[in-house]
Coordinates of C-alpha atoms in Angstrom, one line a residue:
M1 CA -1.9 -60.4 32.4
A2 CA -0.2 -59.7 29.5
V3 CA -2.5 -61.0 27.7
C4 CA -5.5 -59.3 28.7
L5 CA -3.8 -55.8 29.4
R6 CA -3.2 -56.1 25.5
T7 CA -6.9 -56.6 24.7
S8 CA -8.1 -54.6 27.1
R9 CA -5.7 -51.5 25.1
A10 CA -6.4 -52.5 21.8
I11 CA -10.9 -52.4 23.3
I12 CA -10.0 -48.5 24.2
N13 CA -7.8 -47.9 21.5
S14 CA -10.3 -48.8 19.5
L15 CA -13.4 -47.0 21.4
Q16 CA -11.3 -43.8 20.8
S17 CA -10.6 -43.9 17.1
K18 CA -14.5 -44.0 16.6
V19 CA -15.5 -41.3 18.6
G20 CA -12.8 -39.5 17.3
L21 CA -10.6 -38.1 20.3
L22 CA -8.0 -39.1 18.9
S23 CA -5.3 -39.3 16.1
M24 CA -3.2 -41.6 14.8
I25 CA -0.3 -40.1 13.3
S26 CA 3.7 -40.8 13.2
Q27 CA 5.9 -38.2 15.0
S28 CA 7.8 -37.1 11.7
S29 CA 4.2 -36.0 10.5
C30 CA 3.2 -34.1 13.3
W31 CA 6.6 -32.4 12.5
S32 CA 6.5 -31.7 8.9
S33 CA 3.1 -29.7 9.5
L34 CA 4.8 -27.7 12.3
T35 CA 8.1 -26.8 9.9
H36 CA 5.7 -26.1 6.9
H37 CA 6.3 -23.1 4.9
R38 CA 8.5 -21.8 7.0
E39 CA 9.6 -19.3 4.6
P40 CA 7.8 -16.5 3.9
P41 CA 5.9 -15.5 0.7
F42 CA 8.2 -14.7 -2.2
S43 CA 11.6 -15.3 -0.7
S44 CA 12.9 -16.9 -3.5
L45 CA 12.3 -15.6 -7.0
K46 CA 13.0 -19.3 -8.4
A47 CA 9.5 -19.9 -6.7
Q48 CA 7.6 -16.5 -7.7
N49 CA 4.6 -17.1 -10.2
V50 CA 2.9 -13.6 -10.4
R51 CA 0.1 -15.5 -12.9
D52 CA -0.1 -18.2 -10.9
P53 CA -0.4 -16.7 -7.3
D54 CA -1.6 -20.0 -5.5
A55 CA 1.5 -21.4 -6.8
N56 CA 3.8 -18.1 -4.9
F57 CA 1.9 -18.3 -1.6
C58 CA 1.2 -20.5 1.1
D59 CA -1.5 -23.2 1.5
K60 CA -4.4 -21.2 2.4
A61 CA -6.3 -23.7 3.8
T62 CA -3.4 -24.8 6.1
L63 CA -2.5 -21.0 7.6
Y64 CA -5.6 -18.7 6.7
S65 CA -8.4 -20.9 7.3
S66 CA -11.1 -19.0 9.5
R67 CA -12.6 -22.1 11.0
R68 CA -13.4 -21.6 14.5
F69 CA -13.6 -24.3 17.2
E70 CA -15.9 -25.2 19.7
S71 CA -13.6 -26.5 22.0
V72 CA -10.4 -26.5 23.3
K73 CA -8.8 -29.7 24.2
T74 CA -5.6 -32.3 24.4
E75 CA -4.8 -35.0 22.0
K76 CA -2.3 -37.2 22.4
Q77 CA -0.3 -38.4 19.3
F78 CA 1.1 -41.7 19.5
N79 CA 4.2 -42.6 17.3
S80 CA 2.4 -46.0 16.4
P81 CA -0.4 -48.4 17.3
D82 CA 2.0 -50.3 18.8
D83 CA 4.4 -47.4 20.8
V84 CA 1.6 -46.2 23.8
D85 CA 3.9 -45.0 25.8
H86 CA 5.4 -42.3 24.0
Y87 CA 3.5 -39.3 22.7
Q88 CA 3.7 -35.9 21.3
Q89 CA 0.5 -34.0 23.1
I90 CA -1.4 -31.7 20.4
L91 CA -3.0 -28.3 21.6
D92 CA -5.7 -28.1 19.7
F93 CA -6.7 -24.5 20.1
P94 CA -8.5 -21.7 18.2
G95 CA -7.3 -20.9 15.1
G96 CA -5.3 -24.0 14.9
K97 CA -3.9 -27.0 16.4
V98 CA -0.4 -26.1 18.4
A99 CA 1.9 -28.8 19.6
F100 CA 3.7 -29.1 22.6
T101 CA 7.5 -29.2 23.5
S102 CA 9.8 -30.0 26.1
E103 CA 12.1 -27.5 25.1
M104 CA 12.0 -23.8 26.4
R105 CA 12.4 -21.7 23.0
F106 CA 11.6 -18.2 22.5
I107 CA 11.0 -16.8 18.8
S108 CA 14.0 -14.9 18.0
E109 CA 13.4 -11.0 17.4
S110 CA 14.2 -11.3 13.9
P111 CA 15.4 -13.5 11.5
V112 CA 18.0 -14.9 9.7
E113 CA 17.5 -13.4 6.6
R114 CA 15.5 -10.5 5.6
A115 CA 12.5 -11.0 3.8
H116 CA 13.9 -11.0 -0.4
C117 CA 12.9 -8.1 -2.5
Y118 CA 10.6 -9.1 -5.6
R119 CA 12.1 -7.1 -9.0
V120 CA 11.6 -8.2 -13.1
L121 CA 13.9 -5.4 -14.1
D122 CA 17.4 -4.8 -13.7
N123 CA 19.0 -0.9 -12.4
D124 CA 19.5 -0.7 -16.3
G125 CA 16.0 -1.7 -17.4
Q126 CA 17.4 -5.6 -18.5
L127 CA 14.9 -8.4 -17.8
I128 CA 16.2 -10.9 -14.9
L129 CA 16.8 -14.0 -16.2
C130 CA 13.8 -16.6 -15.4
S131 CA 11.3 -13.2 -14.2
K132 CA 7.9 -14.5 -14.0
F133 CA 5.7 -11.5 -14.1
K134 CA 2.3 -10.4 -16.0
K135 CA 3.2 -9.3 -18.8
V136 CA 1.8 -6.0 -20.2
S137 CA 1.3 -4.7 -23.7
E138 CA 3.0 -1.9 -26.4
E139 CA -0.1 0.2 -25.9
M140 CA -0.2 -0.2 -21.9
A141 CA 3.9 0.3 -21.7
I142 CA 3.4 3.2 -23.2
K143 CA 0.8 4.6 -21.3
M144 CA 2.3 3.7 -18.8
Y145 CA 5.8 5.8 -19.5
S146 CA 4.1 8.4 -20.6
D147 CA 2.3 9.0 -17.1
M148 CA 5.3 8.5 -14.9
V149 CA 7.2 11.6 -17.8
T150 CA 3.4 13.2 -17.1
L151 CA 3.9 13.3 -13.4
Q152 CA 7.9 13.5 -13.1
T153 CA 7.2 17.2 -15.1
M154 CA 4.1 17.8 -13.2
D155 CA 6.0 17.8 -9.8
A156 CA 8.0 19.9 -11.3
F157 CA 6.2 22.3 -12.0
F158 CA 4.5 23.0 -9.3
Y159 CA 7.6 22.5 -7.3
E160 CA 8.5 26.0 -8.6
A161 CA 4.8 28.0 -8.9
Q162 CA 4.8 27.1 -5.1
R163 CA 8.9 28.3 -4.9
Q164 CA 7.5 31.5 -6.7
G165 CA 5.0 32.4 -4.1
R166 CA 2.4 31.8 -6.6
I167 CA 0.7 28.5 -4.3
S168 CA 1.1 27.9 -0.6
F169 CA 2.6 24.4 -0.6
Y170 CA 3.6 21.2 -2.6
A171 CA 4.8 17.8 -2.3
T172 CA 6.5 15.9 -5.1
T173 CA 6.1 12.2 -6.0
I174 CA 10.2 12.6 -7.3
G175 CA 11.4 8.3 -7.4
E176 CA 8.2 7.7 -6.5
E177 CA 6.5 7.5 -9.8
A178 CA 6.5 3.6 -10.3
I179 CA 4.2 2.5 -7.4
N180 CA 2.6 5.5 -8.7
I181 CA 1.7 4.6 -12.3
A182 CA 1.9 0.9 -12.0
S183 CA -0.1 0.0 -9.0
A184 CA -2.7 2.2 -10.7
A185 CA -2.5 0.4 -14.2
A186 CA -3.2 -2.9 -12.5
L187 CA -6.2 -1.4 -11.3
T188 CA -9.8 -1.1 -12.9
I189 CA -12.0 1.8 -12.2
D190 CA -14.3 0.3 -9.4
D191 CA -11.5 -0.3 -7.5
L192 CA -11.6 2.3 -4.4
V193 CA -8.4 3.9 -3.6
F194 CA -7.9 5.8 -0.7
P195 CA -4.8 7.9 -0.7
Q196 CA -2.1 9.1 1.4
Y197 CA -0.8 12.6 0.0
R198 CA 1.9 10.9 -2.3
E199 CA -0.6 8.7 -4.5
P200 CA -1.3 12.0 -7.7
G201 CA -0.3 9.4 -10.5
V202 CA -3.2 7.1 -9.6
L203 CA -5.2 9.9 -10.1
L204 CA -3.7 10.6 -13.2
W205 CA -4.2 7.0 -14.8
R206 CA -7.8 6.9 -13.7
G207 CA -8.1 10.6 -15.8
F208 CA -8.1 13.5 -13.8
T209 CA -6.7 16.5 -15.8
L210 CA -3.9 18.8 -15.7
K211 CA -6.3 21.6 -15.3
E212 CA -7.6 19.3 -12.3
F213 CA -4.6 19.3 -10.8
A214 CA -3.8 22.8 -10.9
N215 CA -7.2 24.5 -10.0
Q216 CA -6.8 21.9 -6.6
C217 CA -3.8 23.1 -6.3
F218 CA -4.8 26.8 -7.0
G219 CA -8.1 26.1 -4.9
N220 CA -10.1 28.7 -7.3
K221 CA -14.0 28.0 -8.0
A222 CA -13.4 25.2 -10.6
D223 CA -11.7 23.0 -7.2
N224 CA -14.1 19.7 -6.5
G225 CA -13.2 21.1 -2.7
K226 CA -14.2 24.5 -3.1
G227 CA -11.0 25.5 -2.5
R228 CA -11.1 23.7 1.6
Q229 CA -8.6 22.1 1.3
M230 CA -4.2 22.6 0.9
P231 CA -2.7 21.7 -2.2
I232 CA -2.3 18.2 -3.9
H233 CA -4.9 17.5 -0.9
Y234 CA -7.3 15.8 -4.0
G235 CA -10.3 13.7 -3.9
S236 CA -12.5 12.9 -6.9
N237 CA -15.7 11.0 -6.8
K238 CA -16.2 10.7 -11.2
H239 CA -12.7 8.6 -10.3
N240 CA -13.1 6.7 -7.0
Y241 CA -10.4 8.3 -5.3
F242 CA -11.5 9.8 -1.5
T243 CA -10.3 12.9 -1.1
V244 CA -6.4 13.1 0.7
A245 CA -5.8 13.8 4.7
A246 CA -3.1 14.9 6.3
T247 CA -3.6 13.1 8.9
I248 CA -1.4 9.9 9.0
A249 CA -2.8 7.0 8.8
T250 CA -6.8 7.8 9.1
Q251 CA -6.9 6.4 5.4
L252 CA -6.7 2.7 6.4
P253 CA -9.3 1.6 9.1
H254 CA -11.5 3.8 6.5
A255 CA -10.2 1.6 3.7
V256 CA -11.1 -1.6 5.8
G257 CA -14.9 -0.5 6.1
A258 CA -15.4 0.6 2.6
A259 CA -14.0 -2.8 1.7
Y260 CA -16.3 -4.7 3.7
S261 CA -19.1 -2.6 2.1
L262 CA -17.5 -4.9 -1.1
K263 CA -17.4 -7.5 0.7
M264 CA -21.0 -7.1 1.6
D265 CA -22.5 -5.8 -1.6
R266 CA -20.3 -9.0 -3.2
R267 CA -19.2 -6.5 -5.9
N268 CA -16.1 -8.0 -8.3
A269 CA -13.5 -4.8 -6.9
C270 CA -11.5 -4.2 -4.2
V271 CA -9.5 -1.2 -2.1
I272 CA -6.8 0.2 -2.5
T273 CA -5.1 2.6 0.4
Y274 CA -1.6 4.0 0.2
F275 CA 0.6 5.0 3.2
G276 CA 4.6 5.8 4.4
D277 CA 6.6 3.7 6.4
G278 CA 5.6 6.3 9.1
G279 CA 2.4 5.4 8.6
T280 CA 3.6 1.9 10.7
S281 CA 3.9 3.8 13.6
E282 CA 0.2 5.1 13.8
G283 CA -2.5 2.8 15.8
D284 CA -4.9 2.9 13.1
F285 CA -2.2 0.7 10.7
H286 CA -2.0 -1.5 13.2
A287 CA -6.0 -1.3 14.0
A288 CA -7.0 -1.4 10.5
L289 CA -4.7 -4.6 9.6
N290 CA -6.2 -6.5 12.3
L291 CA -10.1 -5.5 11.5
A292 CA -9.4 -6.8 7.6
A293 CA -7.7 -9.7 8.8
V294 CA -10.8 -11.0 11.2
R295 CA -13.5 -10.0 8.5
E296 CA -11.6 -11.1 5.7
V297 CA -12.1 -8.2 3.5
P298 CA -10.5 -7.5 -0.3
V299 CA -8.1 -4.3 0.6
I300 CA -4.6 -3.9 -0.5
F301 CA -2.2 -2.4 2.3
F302 CA 0.4 -0.8 -0.2
C303 CA 3.3 1.1 1.7
R304 CA 5.9 3.3 0.3
N305 CA 8.6 2.4 2.6
N306 CA 11.1 5.2 1.4
G307 CA 13.3 5.5 4.7
W308 CA 11.6 8.4 6.0
A309 CA 8.9 9.3 7.8
I310 CA 9.5 13.1 7.2
S311 CA 13.2 13.6 8.5
T312 CA 12.8 10.5 10.7
P313 CA 14.6 7.1 9.3
T314 CA 12.8 3.4 9.9
T315 CA 15.8 3.4 12.3
D316 CA 13.8 5.2 14.8
Q317 CA 10.5 3.9 13.9
F318 CA 10.7 0.0 13.9
R319 CA 13.5 -2.9 14.8
S320 CA 11.3 -5.7 12.7
D321 CA 12.6 -6.5 9.0
G322 CA 10.2 -2.8 7.3
V323 CA 6.9 -3.5 6.9
V324 CA 6.5 -6.4 5.3
V325 CA 6.9 -8.7 8.4
K326 CA 4.2 -7.3 10.0
G327 CA 1.7 -8.6 8.3
R328 CA 2.3 -12.7 8.8
G329 CA 1.7 -11.3 12.8
Y330 CA -2.0 -10.1 11.7
G331 CA -2.1 -13.5 9.6
I332 CA -1.9 -11.4 6.2
R333 CA -1.0 -12.6 3.2
S334 CA 2.6 -10.5 2.1
I335 CA 5.5 -9.1 -0.1
R336 CA 8.2 -7.4 -1.1
V337 CA 8.8 -5.5 -3.8
D338 CA 11.1 -3.0 -5.9
G339 CA 9.6 0.6 -5.7
N340 CA 11.2 2.0 -8.4
D341 CA 10.6 -1.2 -10.8
A342 CA 7.2 -0.6 -12.9
L343 CA 7.0 -4.0 -14.1
A344 CA 7.2 -5.5 -10.2
I345 CA 4.7 -3.0 -9.1
Y346 CA 2.0 -3.9 -12.1
S347 CA 2.9 -7.6 -11.6
S348 CA 2.2 -7.5 -7.5
V349 CA -0.7 -5.3 -7.5
H350 CA -2.3 -7.1 -10.5
A351 CA -1.8 -10.8 -8.4
A352 CA -2.7 -8.9 -5.1
R353 CA -6.2 -7.5 -6.4
E354 CA -7.1 -11.1 -8.2
M355 CA -6.2 -12.5 -4.7
A356 CA -8.0 -10.2 -2.6
I357 CA -11.4 -10.5 -4.8
S358 CA -11.3 -14.0 -5.8
E359 CA -10.4 -15.3 -2.3
Q360 CA -12.1 -12.1 -0.2
R361 CA -8.9 -11.7 1.9
P362 CA -6.3 -8.8 2.6
I363 CA -3.4 -8.4 1.3
L364 CA 0.2 -6.3 2.0
I365 CA 2.8 -5.0 -0.3
E366 CA 5.7 -3.0 1.0
A367 CA 7.6 -1.2 -2.0
L368 CA 10.9 -0.4 -0.6
T369 CA 12.1 2.7 -3.0
Y370 CA 13.6 6.4 -1.7
R371 CA 11.5 10.3 -1.2
V372 CA 14.2 11.8 -3.9
G373 CA 12.7 15.1 -3.3
H374 CA 11.9 17.1 0.0
H375 CA 9.2 15.8 2.6
S376 CA 7.2 18.9 0.8
T377 CA 8.1 22.6 -0.3
S378 CA 7.7 23.2 3.9
D379 CA 11.2 20.7 4.3
D380 CA 14.8 20.7 4.1
S381 CA 16.0 17.1 3.7
T382 CA 19.5 17.4 3.4
K383 CA 19.7 19.0 7.0
Y384 CA 19.2 14.8 7.4
R385 CA 20.2 13.7 4.2
P386 CA 23.5 13.1 2.6
V387 CA 23.3 15.5 -0.2
D388 CA 25.3 12.1 -2.5
E389 CA 22.4 10.4 -1.0
I390 CA 20.6 11.6 -2.7
E391 CA 21.8 11.9 -6.1
W392 CA 22.5 8.9 -6.0
W393 CA 19.1 7.4 -6.1
R394 CA 17.7 10.1 -8.3
S395 CA 20.5 8.6 -11.2
A396 CA 21.0 5.4 -11.0
R397 CA 17.8 4.2 -9.6
D398 CA 14.9 6.4 -11.9
P399 CA 12.0 3.9 -11.9
V400 CA 11.1 6.7 -15.1
A401 CA 14.6 6.2 -16.8
R402 CA 14.3 2.7 -15.7
F403 CA 11.3 1.6 -17.1
R404 CA 12.4 4.0 -20.5
K405 CA 15.7 1.8 -21.4
W406 CA 12.9 -1.7 -20.9
I407 CA 10.6 -0.3 -23.8
E408 CA 14.0 1.3 -26.5
S409 CA 14.6 -2.8 -25.6
N410 CA 11.4 -3.7 -27.0
G411 CA 11.7 -0.8 -30.4
W412 CA 8.1 1.1 -28.7
W413 CA 10.2 3.8 -27.9
C414 CA 12.3 6.5 -29.1
S415 CA 14.1 9.8 -29.0
E416 CA 12.0 11.2 -31.1
A417 CA 8.8 10.5 -29.3
E418 CA 10.1 11.5 -25.9
S419 CA 10.9 14.8 -27.0
E420 CA 7.4 15.2 -28.4
L421 CA 5.9 13.7 -24.8
R422 CA 7.7 16.4 -22.7
N423 CA 7.9 19.6 -25.0
S424 CA 3.6 18.2 -25.0
V425 CA 3.1 18.1 -21.3
K426 CA 5.3 21.2 -20.7
T427 CA 2.8 22.8 -23.0
Q428 CA 0.0 21.8 -21.6
L429 CA 0.5 22.5 -17.9
L430 CA 1.8 26.0 -18.6
Q431 CA -1.9 26.2 -20.0
A432 CA -3.0 25.0 -17.1
I433 CA -1.4 26.8 -14.4
Q434 CA -2.1 29.9 -16.7
E435 CA -5.5 29.6 -16.6
A436 CA -6.7 28.1 -12.9
E437 CA -4.6 31.3 -11.8
K438 CA -7.4 33.3 -13.2
I439 CA -9.8 31.9 -12.2
E440 CA -11.3 33.5 -9.2
K441 CA -11.4 31.9 -5.5
S442 CA -14.4 30.2 -4.1
P443 CA -16.3 32.8 -1.7
L444 CA -15.8 32.4 2.4
A445 CA -19.4 31.5 2.4
E446 CA -18.3 28.3 1.1
L447 CA -16.4 27.3 3.7
F448 CA -19.3 27.0 5.7
T449 CA -21.4 25.3 3.5
D450 CA -22.0 21.4 2.8
V451 CA -21.6 19.2 6.0
Y452 CA -25.7 20.9 7.9
D453 CA -28.3 21.4 6.0
V454 CA -29.2 24.2 8.5
P455 CA -25.9 25.5 9.9
P456 CA -25.9 25.3 13.8
S457 CA -25.8 28.3 16.0
N458 CA -21.7 27.6 16.9
L459 CA -21.5 27.9 13.4
S460 CA -23.2 30.7 12.4
E461 CA -21.7 31.8 14.9
Q462 CA -18.2 31.8 13.8
E463 CA -19.1 32.5 10.3
K464 CA -20.1 36.0 11.8
L465 CA -17.2 36.2 13.6
L466 CA -14.4 36.0 10.8
R467 CA -16.2 37.9 8.8
E468 CA -16.3 40.9 11.6
T469 CA -12.4 40.1 11.9
I470 CA -11.4 40.4 8.0
R471 CA -13.0 44.0 8.2
R472 CA -11.1 45.0 10.8
H473 CA -7.8 43.2 9.1
P474 CA -8.5 43.4 5.5
Q475 CA -4.6 43.4 5.0
D476 CA -3.9 40.6 7.0
Y477 CA -6.7 38.2 4.3
P478 CA -6.3 37.7 0.9
Q479 CA -7.6 40.2 -1.1
D480 CA -9.1 38.3 -4.0
V481 CA -11.6 35.9 -2.2
P482 CA -15.3 37.3 -2.2
I483 CA -16.3 37.9 0.8

């Protein structure tokens, strides 16, 4: 009888193996596959290699497979051919194989250790030992620093112009200059940019002039938007920089759609979209990440986590370990970087761009930084943040000063060059502001153009009503707008 049973089992096992219903794998190999890749990408500085993206991230075939499974079935996984009574069950489910367990175990709401933050330069501008980063040339480094100084100076001038009543509104990028310039430096002009409202440095890097910035802030006839937008809502077709929208996170789904278009056209380019930590509280953020992952589009989601959504701290926005961990929930490769380290920003965006295009996948970058300035000229951040905290970030963590120390240590910069640069930028800005202020405003009629070929009756009625209102109350409207 025993011989018959053994023979029957052998025959059955042979037949099942041939038709592919069962896989003979050991329990140890099964659990090895389940525990593999537990640590998040870039969780250890020692494991990083920005120049070799495949060395930094998990095996794409294991975690990011786009295969669709045609059936749902249970497979028996035997410890060995001779042990058929004890097995581990595996569910072949859409998305990959899932192991069953007899232990009731909930996934923890938070990791044992927070996701690590990639950096290259320490606070004194010195290279961290064994740092792995994308090398930059002397020419590139000097341009990066020059644009960071220009952006910093531009913020100071336009902020004061608003305080003097010469422009209506302004928002600075103080403390976030490295995010602006270094990320832009890692892209190409063919890459599309969907900004929030704190990334004018990306446009500056691409060649938008100080005069063009001034024209937009003053809303004159030379402004690309014909004075329809409030200040700092820049846009430029020539520079592939989509016009800023004040509504939070609405640019994210748009960016995914644009990236899908690049994918269909087989373009050697990607999309980058910027947003703050507050943007992750919007539904558009979650919809965009999910769509980008499912459609596998070349888009970089760049989150400036500066700790505050106007006066709302991140502790009132989410309980997760920041934003970087949200990427894994949607199947998106992610990294956390030091937002005040220009080399870390440049290296991570450069690597993200390569992966986004070559592998046709979305990437999420969370940059930890601090908004040193007020949210805007309509805000007083000292009402909800300690002044000494602001000053500490302004002095000890200034990204511009940190990068300057690095280029000086390389012999690429000196005090004379610094003085010359700052004087030149100040002169150009004063001239740009004075000229923009003298240019007349766009005529009132421009408010109603460039949307419809033939304006509908309700729009024509609105224009008529506006003109009548201005004629009745001229003292309530600016005198320099041609009627």
